[in-house]
Amino acid sequence: MKPYVILNAAMTLDGKIVTAKNSSNISGEDDLKRVHELRKSVDAIMVGIGTVLADDPRLTVHKVDANPEDNPVRVVVDSKCRTPIAARITNKDAKTVIAVANEFKYDFLVSDRYNVFKQRGVEFFFSGDKKVDLTALMDYLANEGIKTLMLEGGATLNFAMIEAGLIDEIRICIAPKVVGGVNAKTLFDGEGFDTMDEGVNLELTDSFTLGKDLILTYKVLNDI
């Protein structure tokens, strides 16, 4: 069991989702509204710890008209449990689940940080050895009633998810910009596949312009 997972991201024409100096204001205002409409329509939104540390996101619906109950469940993949106590995703605007690897479970459960998180209503899911078992996490979320999940991951989490066959759909905003940079993150990093034949195949299902940006939707062909 797993939710239907939609990877949503904005990138430059050369595939960068952030510059080497961590600048990520890529898409236009129209696309930001599209993103928040998508957030409003799904049951959960998931990011990695890198995104939390770099951007301190709220992961709520606030660019379009919405009620508090429209906020999706917030999921953070944080193997070493480095989420700061003051992070905005720990507030009570929406339910938050932090996924942690088993290696770091015991030390965290006896820490003061755990008690503070629990007082704020943050829930935890433990799986995997040194890294969170993403397949187990998806199964857990499905059992919690999560039917649709929006992935706003960074490059490493994006690759881990697609490598595990856990992404069903990709929605990409391509901005008419080129930034370059060997250290600038692309949409998928991680270890990558060794050959083109090992790569994940996609099927284009929709495309349209939105302001100056180009929006592409792909179905992930996990069975190919």
Short mmCIF file of C-alpha atoms in Angstrom, two decimals:
data_model
loop_
_atom_site.label_atom_id
_atom_site.label_comp_id
_atom_site.label_asym_id
_atom_site.label_seq_id
_atom_site.Cartn_x
_atom_site.Cartn_y
_atom_site.Cartn_z
CA MET A 1 0.00 0.00 0.00
CA LYS A 2 1.11 3.53 -0.69
CA PRO A 3 -0.34 6.95 -1.50
CA TYR A 4 -0.44 8.29 -5.05
CA VAL A 5 2.74 10.36 -5.11
CA ILE A 6 3.09 13.53 -7.18
CA LEU A 7 6.55 15.05 -7.40
CA ASN A 8 6.18 18.77 -7.96
CA ALA A 9 9.13 21.07 -8.57
CA ALA A 10 10.33 24.15 -10.38
CA MET A 11 13.61 24.15 -12.24
CA THR A 12 15.57 26.26 -14.67
CA LEU A 13 16.03 25.22 -18.28
CA ASP A 14 19.35 23.64 -17.32
CA GLY A 15 17.67 21.52 -14.66
CA LYS A 16 18.69 23.41 -11.51
CA ILE A 17 16.29 23.56 -8.57
CA VAL A 18 18.56 25.80 -6.51
CA THR A 19 21.77 27.72 -7.14
CA ALA A 20 25.06 26.93 -5.44
CA LYS A 21 24.27 29.80 -3.05
CA ASN A 22 20.85 28.29 -2.19
CA SER A 23 18.71 30.73 -4.19
CA SER A 24 15.50 28.98 -5.23
CA ASN A 25 13.05 31.68 -6.35
CA ILE A 26 12.62 30.12 -9.77
CA SER A 27 9.01 30.24 -10.92
CA GLY A 28 6.57 33.13 -11.26
CA GLU A 29 3.62 34.11 -9.08
CA ASP A 30 1.15 32.18 -11.25
CA ASP A 31 3.08 28.98 -10.68
CA LEU A 32 3.24 29.56 -6.93
CA LYS A 33 -0.55 29.73 -6.91
CA ARG A 34 -0.67 26.48 -8.93
CA VAL A 35 1.57 24.84 -6.34
CA HIS A 36 -0.65 25.93 -3.48
CA GLU A 37 -3.76 24.71 -5.27
CA LEU A 38 -2.01 21.36 -5.52
CA ARG A 39 -1.14 21.45 -1.82
CA LYS A 40 -4.79 22.16 -1.09
CA SER A 41 -5.91 19.12 -3.10
CA VAL A 42 -3.63 16.48 -1.55
CA ASP A 43 -3.69 14.70 1.80
CA ALA A 44 -0.01 15.15 2.63
CA ILE A 45 3.12 16.97 1.56
CA MET A 46 6.62 15.55 2.05
CA VAL A 47 10.09 17.13 2.13
CA GLY A 48 13.55 16.07 3.24
CA ILE A 49 15.51 17.45 6.16
CA GLY A 50 17.71 19.44 3.76
CA THR A 51 14.72 21.51 2.71
CA VAL A 52 13.74 22.12 6.33
CA LEU A 53 17.23 23.27 7.30
CA ALA A 54 17.71 25.44 4.22
CA ASP A 55 14.28 27.05 3.85
CA ASP A 56 12.35 26.54 7.11
CA PRO A 57 9.12 26.08 5.12
CA ARG A 58 5.61 26.20 6.58
CA LEU A 59 4.28 23.62 4.10
CA THR A 60 0.78 25.06 4.40
CA VAL A 61 -1.69 26.49 1.91
CA HIS A 62 -1.35 30.27 1.96
CA LYS A 63 -1.02 31.59 -1.63
CA VAL A 64 -4.67 30.84 -2.44
CA ASP A 65 -7.95 31.02 -0.54
CA ALA A 66 -7.99 28.21 2.00
CA ASN A 67 -9.20 27.18 5.43
CA PRO A 68 -6.96 25.68 8.14
CA GLU A 69 -8.41 22.24 7.42
CA ASP A 70 -7.13 22.51 3.84
CA ASN A 71 -3.54 22.22 5.06
CA PRO A 72 -2.09 18.81 4.23
CA VAL A 73 -0.32 16.57 6.71
CA ARG A 74 3.36 17.56 6.74
CA VAL A 75 5.91 14.74 6.44
CA VAL A 76 9.65 15.22 6.93
CA VAL A 77 12.18 12.54 6.00
CA ASP A 78 14.85 13.14 8.65
CA SER A 79 16.93 10.00 9.18
CA LYS A 80 19.18 11.51 11.90
CA CYS A 81 16.39 13.56 13.49
CA ARG A 82 18.00 16.96 12.94
CA THR A 83 14.75 18.93 12.68
CA PRO A 84 15.15 22.07 14.81
CA ILE A 85 12.68 22.55 17.64
CA ALA A 86 11.95 26.03 16.31
CA ALA A 87 11.25 24.83 12.74
CA ARG A 88 7.98 26.19 11.39
CA ILE A 89 6.79 22.70 10.41
CA THR A 90 6.54 21.90 14.14
CA ASN A 91 3.78 24.45 14.74
CA LYS A 92 0.13 23.49 15.07
CA ASP A 93 -1.02 24.80 11.68
CA ALA A 94 -1.21 21.17 10.50
CA LYS A 95 -0.32 17.67 11.62
CA THR A 96 3.37 16.86 11.27
CA VAL A 97 5.06 13.45 10.98
CA ILE A 98 8.85 13.16 11.17
CA ALA A 99 10.36 9.93 9.82
CA VAL A 100 13.57 8.84 11.56
CA ALA A 101 15.96 5.91 11.06
CA ASN A 102 16.10 3.26 13.78
CA GLU A 103 19.81 3.89 14.52
CA PHE A 104 18.90 7.27 16.00
CA LYS A 105 15.67 6.20 17.68
CA TYR A 106 16.81 5.42 21.24
CA ASP A 107 18.96 8.52 21.83
CA PHE A 108 16.17 10.70 20.49
CA LEU A 109 13.38 9.09 22.54
CA VAL A 110 15.25 9.84 25.81
CA SER A 111 16.09 13.42 24.84
CA ASP A 112 14.39 16.63 25.90
CA ARG A 113 13.79 17.44 22.22
CA TYR A 114 11.43 14.48 21.92
CA ASN A 115 9.27 15.74 24.77
CA VAL A 116 9.06 19.22 23.25
CA PHE A 117 8.05 17.80 19.88
CA LYS A 118 5.39 15.59 21.47
CA GLN A 119 3.95 18.55 23.38
CA ARG A 120 3.50 20.27 20.02
CA GLY A 121 1.66 17.25 18.64
CA VAL A 122 4.44 16.12 16.30
CA GLU A 123 4.30 12.40 15.51
CA PHE A 124 7.21 10.11 14.64
CA PHE A 125 7.69 7.09 12.43
CA PHE A 126 10.81 4.96 12.82
CA SER A 127 12.07 2.61 10.10
CA GLY A 128 15.22 1.50 8.33
CA ASP A 129 18.70 1.20 9.80
CA LYS A 130 20.81 4.27 9.02
CA LYS A 131 18.28 5.76 6.59
CA VAL A 132 14.50 5.90 6.62
CA ASP A 133 12.89 3.02 4.73
CA LEU A 134 10.82 5.02 2.24
CA THR A 135 8.69 2.05 1.20
CA ALA A 136 7.78 1.38 4.83
CA LEU A 137 7.03 5.07 5.29
CA MET A 138 4.65 5.06 2.32
CA ASP A 139 2.89 1.99 3.73
CA TYR A 140 2.55 3.71 7.11
CA LEU A 141 1.09 6.86 5.55
CA ALA A 142 -1.38 4.82 3.51
CA ASN A 143 -2.54 3.08 6.67
CA GLU A 144 -2.98 6.51 8.25
CA GLY A 145 -5.46 7.40 5.51
CA ILE A 146 -3.12 9.35 3.22
CA LYS A 147 -4.31 8.68 -0.34
CA THR A 148 -2.41 11.44 -2.18
CA LEU A 149 0.99 12.84 -1.34
CA MET A 150 2.82 15.80 -2.85
CA LEU A 151 6.60 15.40 -2.87
CA GLU A 152 8.49 18.69 -2.67
CA GLY A 153 11.79 17.00 -2.02
CA GLY A 154 15.29 18.10 -2.66
CA ALA A 155 17.53 16.39 -5.20
CA THR A 156 18.58 13.52 -2.91
CA LEU A 157 15.09 12.59 -1.66
CA ASN A 158 13.69 12.91 -5.19
CA PHE A 159 16.16 10.35 -6.50
CA ALA A 160 15.66 7.99 -3.55
CA MET A 161 11.90 8.05 -4.13
CA ILE A 162 12.05 7.46 -7.87
CA GLU A 163 14.74 4.80 -7.51
CA ALA A 164 12.41 2.93 -5.13
CA GLY A 165 9.55 3.17 -7.63
CA LEU A 166 7.46 5.32 -5.30
CA ILE A 167 6.66 8.28 -7.57
CA ASP A 168 3.56 8.06 -9.77
CA GLU A 169 3.52 11.47 -11.44
CA ILE A 170 5.91 14.38 -12.00
CA ARG A 171 4.74 17.96 -12.45
CA ILE A 172 7.51 20.33 -13.47
CA CYS A 173 7.60 24.08 -13.91
CA ILE A 174 10.43 25.03 -16.27
CA ALA A 175 11.44 28.66 -15.92
CA PRO A 176 13.14 30.47 -18.84
CA LYS A 177 16.41 30.82 -16.95
CA VAL A 178 19.88 29.29 -17.05
CA VAL A 179 22.05 29.47 -13.92
CA GLY A 180 24.69 26.76 -14.38
CA GLY A 181 26.99 25.78 -11.54
CA VAL A 182 28.57 22.39 -10.96
CA ASN A 183 27.49 22.57 -7.30
CA ALA A 184 23.95 23.73 -8.03
CA LYS A 185 21.39 21.01 -7.27
CA THR A 186 19.47 19.40 -10.10
CA LEU A 187 16.00 17.85 -9.91
CA PHE A 188 17.51 14.41 -9.22
CA ASP A 189 20.93 13.85 -7.70
CA GLY A 190 21.77 10.93 -5.41
CA GLU A 191 23.88 8.12 -6.79
CA GLY A 192 22.08 8.08 -10.12
CA PHE A 193 21.77 5.14 -12.50
CA ASP A 194 24.82 3.72 -14.25
CA THR A 195 23.26 3.37 -17.69
CA MET A 196 20.52 5.04 -19.70
CA ASP A 197 18.71 1.70 -19.90
CA GLU A 198 18.38 1.71 -16.09
CA GLY A 199 16.78 5.15 -16.08
CA VAL A 200 13.09 5.63 -15.26
CA ASN A 201 10.85 6.13 -18.30
CA LEU A 202 8.17 8.82 -18.39
CA GLU A 203 5.12 9.57 -20.48
CA LEU A 204 4.15 13.18 -21.15
CA THR A 205 0.46 13.63 -20.32
CA ASP A 206 0.00 17.41 -20.28
CA SER A 207 1.80 20.65 -21.11
CA PHE A 208 0.89 24.32 -21.01
CA THR A 209 2.40 27.75 -20.47
CA LEU A 210 1.74 29.69 -17.29
CA GLY A 211 2.95 33.25 -17.56
CA LYS A 212 6.57 32.96 -18.69
CA ASP A 213 6.89 29.39 -17.39
CA LEU A 214 6.26 26.01 -19.02
CA ILE A 215 4.37 23.37 -17.03
CA LEU A 216 4.90 19.70 -17.91
CA THR A 217 3.13 16.69 -16.41
CA TYR A 218 4.56 13.19 -16.75
CA LYS A 219 3.29 9.77 -15.76
CA VAL A 220 6.07 7.66 -14.26
CA LEU A 221 6.23 4.28 -15.99
CA ASN A 222 7.37 2.24 -13.00
CA ASP A 223 6.50 -1.01 -14.75
CA ILE A 224 8.92 -0.43 -17.67
#
